């Protein structure tokens, strides 16, 4: 009996000694919870990872204390000794921000992976979390909250648009996915829609010249959409959003491992808007109706010595239309009921492969096929564009020289049913453009805190001959928190009116090309100053200031005013200038408040015969902001975002046109509430366009002659100019080009976001 009692005591004592203690907690920053943070018991090396809500949990045995080590990318490592005198412990761990934006690796400025602070070219980074502060159904809409970048609508009816950087129109901006220039020409107008937001890791933006590395289109800047690394992506993600306008958007992403060395990431985006709205009572849809699906897939291959190998593809189909409220497909292309109907099919394939050699050499390529079948009233525009691009680079370091050698080749095929591809004999003559090129870049470390970058690119355009685009950059670090960068370079751009300017396709005006258009040439310079300020209370402020200047020779301009029935395209008999100042402020306060704000002052003018005019549809100044605050006790995040634009010159149809010649100061503001109290799930909702701004403000109408879209009741004089008559008192013709802001008013939105790591 005594033996049994003794044995029971020993077993019970062992149970007590082996009793498990549970460690629970939440990892957060000053403003938000932190998923994927590493939490380690330093004594036993047992490790776990925080979930999407920053929560972690693990069990330990036979320890009276432990050292807890918590780390996350972009934050200072946290280490703390914890005494264990209970059966469970709960810890809230706040990591100090290292300013991940400044320490993050960027690739766009120099085609090399480099710490942002070390890059001689200023690169702005915007993560997926930044865009979630104002959720949108496309990348095009998401860019509205970036200072100096403005999505510009070019048509009141079909709502196509392009991206302006520092006042320069979309064709001056090169848009890329994972470093491959797959969005150009036709795709400048249509290609930014349908990129699944669930697959976007971050967007890198370079404002200013980059032609020496990326070619002739990179005159005004670069937008590089970086997709997620397959190995680090979530197993499953889903984001569904709907609005009170009955816009529905679904983003799905999932990862599969089909082989020990092959991971595949798939993203699907579907957007549906089928609700006809005519709040301004002009008989036309205020917002284009759309049915769009996009499928993106990315394959990563694990190779020896961690060499890179990836392959990605995307398919986009879109059916969009706008027009008179009673339009249907039976009226497509006819003159009974006016409508603008666009069918788009687009395929993209891109890859990156590191050669199996000792040297750091990469081969990359992209293939795109874009087919468009459009009707703008009775005007038909049917076009096909194929682009094949390949590039081989060699990254070589020799002493204090960081060299990059490269060769590139681009082939473009373009065909449409307009005069753009008609030969002298009147027969169809598609464009075939070959563009081989060579480039070299040398980043020289000239002192501990100074570096110099020199670059030169040579391209041979099969239509226009040799193109030289040099580049220069200088960077000095006064200390680890103060940087000055100076960048300069040249650019060269060949214009295809019908692929770049939607107004040429509306059918409302005749397109007149005055002469053989000469290629545009530009000279650019950009000066950037960055300063990071800390205080003893863990508050921080980042100040980013830039001055920019671009000079154009042979600038090609669209003249809407000489003849209201025409759009005249010709080289400017003079020059054009884009210049200005931009400032960005990032403020992080220790009680959980984050503020990002920016302002851009710009002057974009055309100088001809000594007279200067403001570029049409270009604002003189703009501002953006986002304010975020996390209430930890309620698991509630609040985001207030917005932008504001100064006046811009608008296209009128003559002296009698009663519409405003310039736009008013206008602003789009949004508020969002995000609840994060569920595991792996976020619920969000809010209000867009809080001020209910619409471009109809102070205007009698937006679309000219919307009651007579085929000009059947317009009287013309002998010169083809419209006459003022009792039923046309202003002497106007049908024209939808007077547009500067979305027609959508205030609306609510609601969404659910799921993320399984």
XYZ file of C-alpha atoms in Angstrom:
757
model
C 0.000 0.000 0.000
C 2.820 2.407 0.881
C 4.472 1.544 -2.404
C 1.293 2.480 -4.315
C 0.992 5.772 -2.448
C 4.644 6.586 -3.125
C 4.279 5.696 -6.793
C 1.153 7.879 -7.118
C 2.999 10.775 -5.481
C 5.907 10.440 -7.880
C 3.571 10.331 -10.897
C 1.613 13.353 -9.651
C 4.841 15.273 -9.024
C 5.964 14.426 -12.538
C 2.656 15.691 -13.896
C 3.088 18.966 -12.036
C 6.639 19.351 -13.283
C 5.559 18.551 -16.845
C 2.490 20.785 -16.730
C 2.110 22.815 -19.886
C 2.105 26.602 -19.827
C 0.415 28.380 -22.721
C 1.918 31.573 -24.113
C -0.613 33.684 -26.031
C -0.196 37.132 -27.485
C -0.555 39.693 -30.231
C 2.240 41.233 -32.282
C 1.551 44.756 -33.524
C 3.195 47.923 -34.717
C 2.235 51.384 -33.540
C -0.584 51.541 -36.083
C -1.594 47.993 -36.997
C -1.348 44.296 -36.199
C 1.555 42.367 -37.759
C 0.944 39.035 -39.521
C 3.834 36.645 -40.268
C 5.949 37.844 -37.329
C 8.387 35.231 -36.010
C 7.942 34.432 -32.289
C 10.681 32.297 -30.750
C 11.484 30.781 -27.364
C 15.182 31.648 -27.360
C 15.952 28.938 -24.790
C 14.504 25.973 -26.726
C 14.471 27.571 -30.215
C 10.775 26.623 -30.567
C 9.230 29.036 -33.084
C 5.773 30.016 -34.276
C 4.401 32.657 -36.633
C 1.666 35.222 -35.963
C -1.546 34.856 -37.998
C -3.298 37.478 -40.138
C -4.540 39.256 -36.991
C -1.094 39.283 -35.375
C -2.016 36.531 -32.877
C 0.303 33.728 -31.786
C 0.224 30.832 -29.332
C 2.583 28.063 -28.223
C 3.066 25.728 -25.266
C 6.125 25.104 -23.102
C 7.057 22.598 -20.391
C 9.322 22.688 -17.348
C 10.348 26.334 -17.566
C 10.113 28.954 -14.858
C 11.085 31.707 -17.290
C 11.944 32.190 -20.929
C 13.433 34.696 -23.330
C 10.907 35.695 -25.977
C 12.325 36.896 -29.305
C 9.952 38.499 -31.823
C 10.991 39.733 -35.254
C 9.314 40.952 -38.454
C 10.577 42.432 -41.683
C 10.958 46.205 -41.374
C 10.832 46.277 -37.538
C 13.364 46.168 -34.706
C 13.714 42.736 -33.101
C 12.019 42.501 -29.683
C 13.603 40.444 -26.876
C 12.133 40.146 -23.371
C 12.633 37.896 -20.336
C 9.280 36.560 -19.033
C 8.736 34.976 -15.612
C 6.257 32.077 -15.663
C 4.215 31.770 -12.464
C 0.809 30.981 -14.039
C -0.568 28.298 -16.290
C -1.069 30.844 -19.100
C 0.543 34.127 -20.127
C -0.767 36.824 -22.482
C 1.589 39.327 -24.074
C 0.952 42.363 -26.300
C 4.191 42.987 -28.167
C 4.704 46.242 -30.034
C 7.548 46.306 -32.552
C 9.303 49.531 -33.392
C 9.035 50.582 -37.036
C 12.346 50.652 -38.895
C 10.571 52.543 -41.678
C 10.177 49.651 -44.048
C 9.584 52.014 -46.964
C 13.137 53.309 -46.717
C 14.773 49.936 -46.107
C 12.744 47.904 -48.569
C 14.424 46.419 -51.615
C 13.525 48.108 -54.924
C 14.390 47.133 -58.490
C 12.780 49.654 -60.814
C 15.283 52.509 -60.661
C 18.343 50.543 -61.793
C 17.036 47.076 -62.830
C 18.849 45.680 -59.775
C 17.691 44.648 -56.329
C 18.948 47.376 -54.025
C 18.012 48.890 -50.698
C 15.837 51.934 -51.332
C 18.212 54.155 -49.364
C 21.108 53.023 -51.545
C 19.380 53.589 -54.871
C 20.730 56.620 -56.783
C 17.295 56.911 -58.423
C 14.377 57.941 -56.150
C 11.798 55.151 -56.120
C 8.410 55.446 -54.416
C 6.911 52.246 -52.943
C 3.220 51.597 -52.347
C 2.250 48.289 -50.784
C -0.986 46.347 -51.088
C -1.936 47.562 -47.595
C -1.697 51.174 -48.808
C -4.238 50.510 -51.560
C -6.551 48.693 -49.142
C -7.117 52.026 -47.379
C -9.366 52.958 -50.308
C -10.370 49.666 -51.971
C -10.977 49.871 -55.723
C -11.807 47.349 -58.467
C -8.710 48.094 -60.580
C -5.128 49.361 -60.445
C -6.204 52.309 -62.587
C -8.576 53.582 -59.877
C -6.175 52.714 -57.042
C -3.518 55.179 -58.258
C -5.724 58.197 -57.427
C -4.251 58.424 -53.910
C -0.615 58.787 -55.039
C 0.789 62.297 -55.105
C 1.780 63.472 -58.586
C -0.097 60.587 -60.232
C -3.606 61.082 -61.614
C -5.912 58.665 -63.425
C -7.406 60.813 -66.206
C -10.753 59.928 -67.750
C -10.734 60.692 -71.469
C -14.339 60.016 -72.397
C -17.669 60.791 -70.741
C -19.305 57.785 -72.369
C -16.941 54.799 -72.333
C -14.845 56.018 -69.345
C -11.475 54.965 -70.763
C -8.445 56.796 -69.450
C -4.717 56.958 -68.892
C -2.272 57.739 -66.096
C -0.693 61.183 -65.763
C 2.624 61.565 -63.906
C 3.633 65.134 -63.009
C 1.214 66.477 -65.618
C 2.425 64.345 -68.534
C -0.193 62.209 -70.266
C -0.380 58.429 -70.197
C 1.687 57.708 -73.346
C 4.728 59.225 -71.585
C 4.438 56.675 -68.781
C 5.707 53.122 -69.132
C 3.660 50.572 -67.186
C 5.220 47.193 -66.401
C 4.434 43.986 -64.569
C 7.436 42.475 -62.756
C 9.772 44.668 -64.792
C 8.378 43.658 -68.188
C 6.929 46.470 -70.383
C 3.681 44.770 -71.294
C 1.339 47.767 -71.087
C 1.841 50.186 -73.955
C -0.035 51.896 -76.783
C -3.502 50.266 -76.963
C -2.998 48.897 -73.470
C -2.263 52.315 -72.014
C -5.991 52.902 -72.375
C -7.334 49.444 -71.486
C -4.550 47.331 -69.963
C -4.532 48.662 -66.393
C -7.971 47.242 -65.692
C -8.299 43.671 -64.567
C -4.955 43.122 -62.845
C -6.041 41.105 -59.767
C -5.336 43.222 -56.690
C -4.930 40.029 -54.640
C -1.699 39.276 -56.500
C -0.077 42.700 -56.151
C 2.783 42.798 -53.649
C 3.664 46.455 -54.211
C 3.869 49.130 -56.879
C 7.117 50.981 -57.523
C 6.986 54.395 -59.182
C 9.844 56.349 -60.731
C 8.998 59.916 -61.699
C 11.227 61.315 -64.387
C 13.553 60.041 -67.115
C 14.300 56.336 -67.412
C 14.698 55.856 -71.173
C 18.346 54.743 -70.933
C 17.233 51.532 -69.159
C 13.696 50.947 -70.344
C 13.404 52.479 -73.791
C 11.705 55.339 -75.540
C 8.303 55.278 -73.786
C 9.784 55.897 -70.331
C 9.874 59.677 -70.757
C 7.649 60.838 -67.919
C 8.149 57.919 -65.556
C 7.605 54.255 -64.742
C 4.913 52.304 -62.934
C 6.145 48.808 -62.079
C 3.538 46.420 -60.671
C 5.375 43.786 -58.603
C 3.360 40.607 -58.137
C 3.664 38.428 -55.053
C 6.491 35.978 -54.549
C 4.808 32.598 -54.921
C 6.741 31.066 -52.008
C 5.551 33.815 -49.643
C 1.988 34.195 -50.891
C -1.075 33.100 -48.929
C -2.527 29.671 -49.562
C -5.894 31.281 -50.192
C -7.118 34.859 -50.383
C -10.465 36.309 -51.336
C -11.787 39.857 -51.450
C -15.355 40.710 -52.402
C -16.621 44.290 -52.558
C -19.903 45.823 -53.634
C -21.179 49.400 -53.733
C -24.520 51.138 -53.564
C -24.142 51.752 -57.314
C -24.331 47.934 -57.604
C -20.714 47.556 -58.708
C -19.451 44.102 -57.770
C -15.786 43.108 -57.641
C -14.269 39.747 -56.689
C -10.559 38.990 -56.263
C -9.438 35.405 -55.652
C -5.928 34.111 -55.122
C -4.669 30.644 -54.268
C -1.353 28.817 -54.211
C -0.669 25.210 -55.155
C 2.454 23.088 -54.976
C 2.385 20.762 -57.985
C 5.956 19.519 -57.474
C 8.564 19.854 -54.681
C 10.312 22.442 -56.847
C 7.303 24.069 -58.526
C 4.849 26.495 -56.889
C 1.949 28.069 -58.747
C 0.032 31.195 -57.776
C -3.323 31.856 -59.448
C -5.366 35.035 -59.315
C -8.827 35.685 -60.704
C -10.560 39.049 -60.918
C -14.186 39.512 -61.922
C -15.894 42.891 -62.120
C -19.545 43.417 -62.982
C -21.461 46.665 -63.308
C -24.789 46.491 -65.092
C -26.791 49.265 -63.440
C -27.832 52.107 -65.757
C -27.673 55.462 -63.958
C -28.487 58.893 -65.401
C -28.493 61.264 -62.452
C -27.621 64.298 -64.600
C -30.667 63.648 -66.835
C -28.885 64.004 -70.174
C -30.194 60.714 -71.515
C -26.753 59.065 -71.355
C -25.279 56.614 -68.850
C -23.270 58.415 -66.168
C -20.983 55.399 -65.704
C -19.879 52.839 -68.269
C -21.391 49.389 -67.848
C -18.722 46.692 -67.684
C -18.330 42.940 -67.588
C -14.670 42.016 -67.055
C -12.746 38.899 -66.146
C -8.999 38.511 -65.745
C -7.011 35.375 -64.920
C -3.374 35.604 -63.841
C -1.042 32.710 -63.090
C 2.583 32.768 -61.948
C 4.929 29.761 -61.770
C 8.065 29.759 -59.617
C 10.714 27.057 -60.099
C 13.183 26.210 -57.332
C 16.671 25.802 -58.766
C 20.147 25.102 -57.490
C 21.990 27.981 -55.822
C 18.657 29.835 -55.550
C 18.758 30.894 -59.191
C 15.627 32.664 -60.441
C 13.126 31.062 -62.793
C 9.541 32.266 -63.156
C 6.817 32.257 -65.781
C 3.571 34.217 -65.681
C 0.557 34.725 -67.906
C -2.625 36.772 -67.925
C -5.833 36.718 -69.940
C -8.265 39.630 -69.935
C -11.701 39.872 -71.490
C -13.841 42.955 -71.160
C -17.179 44.036 -72.578
C -17.893 47.684 -71.794
C -20.423 50.117 -73.143
C -21.897 53.502 -72.472
C -24.386 55.635 -74.361
C -28.029 56.508 -74.507
C -30.093 54.842 -71.800
C -32.155 52.832 -74.291
C -29.109 51.488 -76.171
C -28.708 47.731 -76.581
C -26.409 45.570 -78.672
C -28.832 45.545 -81.590
C -27.965 49.234 -82.152
C -24.176 48.593 -82.161
C -22.602 50.589 -85.001
C -25.915 52.067 -86.201
C -27.263 55.617 -86.246
C -30.553 55.055 -84.427
C -29.393 55.012 -80.796
C -25.902 56.220 -79.855
C -23.597 53.894 -77.966
C -19.883 53.244 -77.504
C -19.249 49.520 -77.240
C -15.787 48.001 -76.764
C -14.847 44.313 -76.751
C -11.301 43.655 -75.575
C -9.306 40.424 -75.502
C -5.769 40.505 -74.207
C -3.134 37.821 -73.612
C 0.183 38.327 -71.828
C 3.104 35.991 -71.178
C 6.244 36.991 -69.316
C 9.216 35.160 -67.911
C 12.508 35.640 -66.110
C 15.352 33.114 -66.127
C 18.759 33.346 -64.480
C 21.377 31.690 -66.640
C 23.238 28.682 -65.090
C 26.630 30.407 -65.137
C 28.874 31.893 -62.477
C 28.153 35.429 -63.644
C 24.882 37.110 -62.666
C 23.034 37.027 -65.987
C 19.280 37.133 -66.582
C 17.137 36.537 -69.648
C 13.610 37.954 -69.559
C 10.837 38.221 -72.096
C 7.227 39.254 -72.589
C 4.672 38.544 -75.290
C 1.381 40.397 -75.599
C -1.571 40.081 -77.923
C -4.296 42.742 -77.824
C -7.476 42.533 -79.885
C -10.130 45.227 -79.812
C -13.472 45.458 -81.549
C -15.102 48.842 -80.933
C -17.985 50.943 -82.154
C -18.169 54.651 -81.340
C -21.576 55.532 -82.699
C -21.242 54.698 -86.394
C -17.434 54.765 -86.287
C -15.809 51.351 -86.275
C -12.386 50.784 -84.735
C -11.055 47.241 -85.015
C -7.416 46.811 -84.072
C -4.826 44.191 -83.269
C -1.472 44.744 -81.621
C 1.234 42.144 -80.934
C 4.399 42.963 -79.019
C 7.368 40.650 -78.459
C 10.062 41.822 -76.055
C 13.255 40.125 -74.861
C 16.176 41.300 -72.783
C 19.500 39.879 -71.590
C 21.355 41.583 -68.716
C 24.717 41.002 -67.075
C 25.277 42.382 -63.585
C 28.992 42.715 -62.804
C 30.844 44.330 -59.897
C 34.447 45.426 -60.384
C 36.056 47.245 -57.439
C 33.918 50.350 -56.841
C 32.011 49.936 -60.126
C 28.612 48.236 -60.175
C 28.061 47.570 -63.874
C 24.983 46.494 -65.806
C 25.200 45.497 -69.459
C 22.117 44.703 -71.465
C 20.715 44.016 -74.877
C 17.034 44.262 -75.740
C 14.811 43.632 -78.726
C 11.222 44.664 -79.319
C 8.977 43.819 -82.232
C 5.592 45.531 -82.626
C 2.861 44.589 -85.061
C -0.110 46.937 -85.347
C -3.089 46.828 -87.672
C -6.457 48.579 -87.639
C -9.227 49.694 -89.968
C -8.353 53.418 -89.864
C -6.220 55.567 -92.198
C -3.306 54.973 -89.791
C -2.490 51.687 -91.558
C -3.396 52.594 -95.133
C -0.591 52.575 -97.669
C -0.093 55.100 -100.468
C -1.882 52.724 -102.838
C -4.949 52.656 -100.600
C -4.332 49.097 -99.487
C -3.998 47.923 -95.918
C -0.419 48.277 -94.717
C 0.055 47.097 -91.092
C 2.898 48.583 -89.072
C 5.879 46.325 -88.345
C 8.399 48.003 -86.079
C 11.712 46.469 -85.061
C 13.568 48.035 -82.150
C 16.861 46.369 -81.134
C 18.890 48.095 -78.446
C 22.008 48.010 -76.292
C 22.503 49.681 -72.934
C 25.190 50.010 -70.278
C 25.015 51.424 -66.774
C 27.821 52.070 -64.312
C 27.152 52.953 -60.684
C 30.385 54.256 -59.209
C 31.060 54.528 -55.490
C 33.151 57.711 -55.533
C 33.243 58.126 -51.725
C 31.771 56.587 -48.596
C 28.658 58.711 -48.875
C 28.589 59.538 -52.579
C 27.788 57.576 -55.708
C 27.531 58.408 -59.387
C 25.450 56.588 -61.992
C 26.131 56.898 -65.714
C 24.002 55.217 -68.356
C 23.716 55.132 -72.123
C 21.269 53.352 -74.383
C 21.316 52.961 -78.144
C 18.200 51.810 -80.015
C 17.600 51.454 -83.718
C 14.020 52.068 -84.760
C 13.258 50.510 -88.142
C 11.143 53.551 -89.062
C 13.119 56.417 -87.527
C 16.715 55.233 -87.276
C 19.166 55.620 -84.420
C 18.119 56.754 -80.949
C 20.588 57.699 -78.176
C 19.317 58.178 -74.621
C 21.988 59.024 -72.015
C 21.350 59.114 -68.273
C 23.067 60.657 -65.258
C 22.408 60.304 -61.523
C 24.283 61.542 -58.448
C 23.528 60.650 -54.824
C 25.008 61.928 -51.587
C 24.175 60.637 -48.088
C 24.898 63.371 -45.540
C 23.983 60.805 -42.879
C 21.818 57.683 -42.713
C 18.673 59.854 -42.602
C 19.481 62.614 -45.129
C 19.855 62.046 -48.887
C 20.053 64.220 -51.997
C 19.658 62.737 -55.497
C 20.081 64.452 -58.867
C 18.854 62.670 -62.022
C 18.959 63.791 -65.649
C 18.378 62.157 -69.011
C 16.774 62.285 -72.424
C 13.775 60.600 -73.995
C 12.424 59.738 -77.423
C 8.863 58.807 -78.364
C 7.161 57.746 -81.574
C 3.439 58.497 -81.612
C 0.522 56.450 -82.916
C -2.497 58.715 -82.510
C -5.098 55.970 -82.791
C -3.631 53.810 -80.031
C -2.926 56.611 -77.582
C -5.676 59.204 -77.810
C -9.176 57.899 -77.260
C -10.704 61.166 -78.470
C -9.499 60.288 -81.972
C -11.852 57.308 -81.970
C -15.127 58.707 -80.703
C -16.505 59.499 -84.130
C -17.659 62.888 -82.865
C -14.851 64.669 -84.762
C -12.811 64.080 -87.886
C -9.156 63.284 -87.249
C -6.809 65.512 -89.252
C -3.044 64.877 -89.216
C -1.468 68.020 -90.607
C 1.852 66.522 -91.718
C 4.210 63.611 -91.229
C 4.579 63.605 -87.478
C 8.178 63.743 -86.265
C 9.262 61.792 -83.155
C 9.260 63.732 -79.907
C 12.499 64.386 -78.049
C 12.777 65.344 -74.383
C 15.359 66.513 -71.878
C 14.627 65.836 -68.224
C 16.111 66.703 -64.837
C 14.909 65.806 -61.328
C 16.308 66.892 -57.943
C 15.218 64.931 -54.859
C 15.761 65.536 -51.128
C 14.817 63.006 -48.446
C 15.008 63.532 -44.678
C 14.001 61.173 -41.861
C 13.422 62.691 -38.406
C 13.039 60.708 -35.153
C 12.378 61.836 -31.607
C 12.889 60.184 -28.233
C 9.211 59.192 -28.020
C 9.325 56.917 -31.105
C 7.544 59.430 -33.317
C 8.900 59.804 -36.847
C 8.553 62.124 -39.820
C 9.798 61.512 -43.367
C 10.061 64.487 -45.727
C 10.498 63.786 -49.451
C 10.886 66.833 -51.739
C 11.465 66.934 -55.501
C 11.810 69.499 -58.274
C 11.348 68.397 -61.896
C 11.794 69.896 -65.356
C 11.088 68.389 -68.803
C 11.686 70.152 -72.135
C 10.030 68.832 -75.322
C 11.055 69.296 -78.923
C 8.621 68.226 -81.666
C 5.862 67.919 -79.078
C 2.763 66.440 -80.746
C -0.419 68.183 -79.631
C -4.108 67.669 -80.279
C -5.828 70.869 -81.380
C -9.542 70.817 -80.408
C -10.150 74.533 -80.935
C -9.171 75.568 -84.486
C -12.064 73.580 -85.958
C -14.686 72.138 -83.630
C -15.432 69.346 -86.117
C -11.822 68.177 -86.137
C -9.005 67.057 -83.917
C -5.828 68.319 -85.599
C -2.570 66.573 -84.754
C 0.736 68.198 -85.590
C 4.173 68.881 -84.177
C 4.268 72.017 -82.087
C 5.950 74.945 -83.841
C 7.921 75.715 -80.718
C 8.469 73.696 -77.579
C 6.706 72.437 -74.477
C 7.752 72.473 -70.847
C 6.641 70.530 -67.781
C 8.080 71.792 -64.498
C 7.133 71.801 -60.855
C 7.671 70.886 -57.228
C 6.362 67.936 -55.259
C 6.429 67.139 -51.543
C 5.483 64.010 -49.585
C 5.206 63.738 -45.801
C 4.914 60.490 -43.795
C 4.140 60.968 -40.099
C 3.970 58.107 -37.571
C 2.886 58.960 -34.006
C 3.367 56.631 -31.054
C -0.321 56.444 -30.132
C -1.196 54.635 -33.379
C -1.856 57.429 -35.883
C -0.347 57.418 -39.380
C -0.541 60.329 -41.805
C 0.616 60.396 -45.426
C 0.204 63.649 -47.320
C 1.521 65.037 -50.564
C 1.251 68.118 -52.744
C 2.389 68.802 -56.313
C 2.682 72.221 -57.963
C 3.164 72.004 -61.707
C 3.243 74.157 -64.811
C 2.720 72.281 -68.077
C 2.730 74.736 -70.955
C 3.002 74.884 -74.736
C 5.121 77.723 -76.160
C 4.441 78.602 -79.791
C 5.301 81.857 -81.585
C 6.277 83.315 -78.220
C 2.867 82.639 -76.690
C 2.339 80.200 -73.817
C -0.850 78.235 -73.202
C -1.694 75.802 -70.433
C -1.865 72.179 -71.569
C -5.462 71.087 -71.818
C -6.864 68.789 -69.085
C -3.872 69.379 -66.807
C -4.227 70.675 -63.260
C -1.904 73.354 -61.889
C -1.693 71.700 -58.483
C -2.902 68.628 -56.642
C -2.818 67.131 -53.155
C -3.375 63.680 -51.663
C -3.658 62.334 -48.134
C -4.448 59.279 -46.047
C -4.987 59.203 -42.297
C -5.122 55.837 -40.504
C -5.831 54.986 -36.877
C -6.201 51.625 -35.188
C -8.381 51.227 -32.074
C -6.863 48.067 -30.605
C -9.517 47.560 -27.953
C -12.190 47.330 -30.636
C -10.081 45.655 -33.364
C -11.207 48.550 -35.533
C -9.192 50.454 -38.120
C -10.245 53.804 -39.590
C -8.902 55.165 -42.897
C -9.643 58.616 -44.264
C -8.269 59.193 -47.767
C -8.670 61.865 -50.370
C -7.303 64.029 -53.128
C -7.822 67.588 -54.292
C -7.113 69.124 -57.702
C -6.664 72.676 -58.924
C -8.268 74.067 -62.044
C -7.475 72.784 -65.531
C -8.265 74.100 -69.007
C -11.138 72.234 -70.653
C -11.990 71.665 -74.351
C -14.817 73.979 -75.421
C -16.549 73.950 -78.823
C -16.520 77.669 -79.540
C -17.206 81.114 -78.142
C -20.903 80.360 -77.607
C -20.283 77.178 -75.598
C -21.918 77.872 -72.184
C -19.821 75.346 -70.248
C -17.061 76.505 -67.898
C -13.695 77.026 -69.683
C -11.807 75.767 -66.639
C -12.665 73.214 -64.013
C -13.320 74.253 -60.405
C -11.196 73.091 -57.504
C -12.540 69.622 -56.820
C -11.931 66.831 -54.353
C -12.750 63.142 -53.910
C -12.757 62.032 -50.254
C -13.436 58.629 -48.726
C -13.748 57.021 -45.304
C -13.422 53.350 -44.421
C -13.912 51.238 -41.290
C -12.197 47.836 -41.031
C -13.048 45.265 -38.362
C -10.275 42.724 -37.667
C -11.777 40.792 -34.766
C -12.189 37.528 -36.711
C -9.457 35.034 -37.434
C -8.170 35.355 -41.027
C -11.130 37.581 -41.887
C -11.624 41.321 -42.268
C -14.909 43.117 -42.771
C -14.774 46.613 -44.211
C -17.141 49.294 -45.380
C -17.457 53.010 -45.805
C -18.384 55.883 -48.058
C -16.739 57.110 -51.266
C -16.933 60.686 -52.569
C -18.098 62.078 -49.243
C -18.601 65.564 -50.730
C -20.771 64.163 -53.554
C -18.763 66.067 -56.174
C -19.782 65.722 -59.834
C -18.444 67.591 -62.892
C -21.974 68.851 -63.622
C -21.434 71.480 -60.906
C -21.944 74.986 -62.394
C -22.372 73.484 -65.873
C -25.645 73.350 -67.851
C -24.531 70.046 -69.397
C -21.415 67.902 -69.820
C -21.962 66.103 -73.136
C -22.577 68.603 -75.940
C -25.737 67.965 -78.015
C -26.596 64.783 -76.122
C -30.103 65.133 -77.567
C -28.740 64.811 -81.133
C -25.687 62.499 -81.001
C -25.574 61.975 -84.778
C -25.840 65.727 -85.579
C -28.926 65.131 -87.705
C -30.438 68.507 -86.728
C -27.247 70.596 -86.910
C -26.973 73.167 -89.698
C -23.518 73.902 -91.145
C -22.151 76.802 -93.174
C -20.158 76.435 -96.392
C -16.953 75.939 -94.409
C -18.389 73.063 -92.394
C -18.840 75.071 -89.187
C -22.079 74.589 -87.206
C -24.550 77.458 -87.199
C -26.478 78.786 -84.219
C -30.152 78.007 -84.801
C -33.255 78.041 -82.582
C -32.843 74.335 -81.748
C -29.032 74.715 -81.460
C -28.570 78.173 -79.895
C -24.897 77.608 -79.004
C -23.861 76.318 -82.445
C -22.555 73.025 -81.060
C -22.064 69.509 -82.384
C -22.183 66.276 -80.417
C -18.992 65.901 -78.357
C -18.223 63.836 -75.200
C -14.630 65.030 -74.684
C -15.447 67.592 -71.960
C -14.437 65.428 -69.007
C -12.125 65.857 -66.040
C -13.718 63.978 -63.119
C -15.852 60.847 -62.567
C -19.627 61.238 -62.830
C -20.246 59.022 -59.798
C -21.541 60.788 -56.737
C -21.541 59.729 -53.093
C -21.923 55.972 -52.597
C -21.456 53.375 -49.924
C -19.322 50.265 -50.173
C -19.010 47.024 -48.234
C -16.537 44.168 -48.465
C -15.156 40.994 -46.924
C -11.488 40.036 -47.111
C -10.266 36.507 -46.253
C -6.640 35.478 -46.004
C -5.371 31.978 -45.125
C -1.621 31.771 -44.647
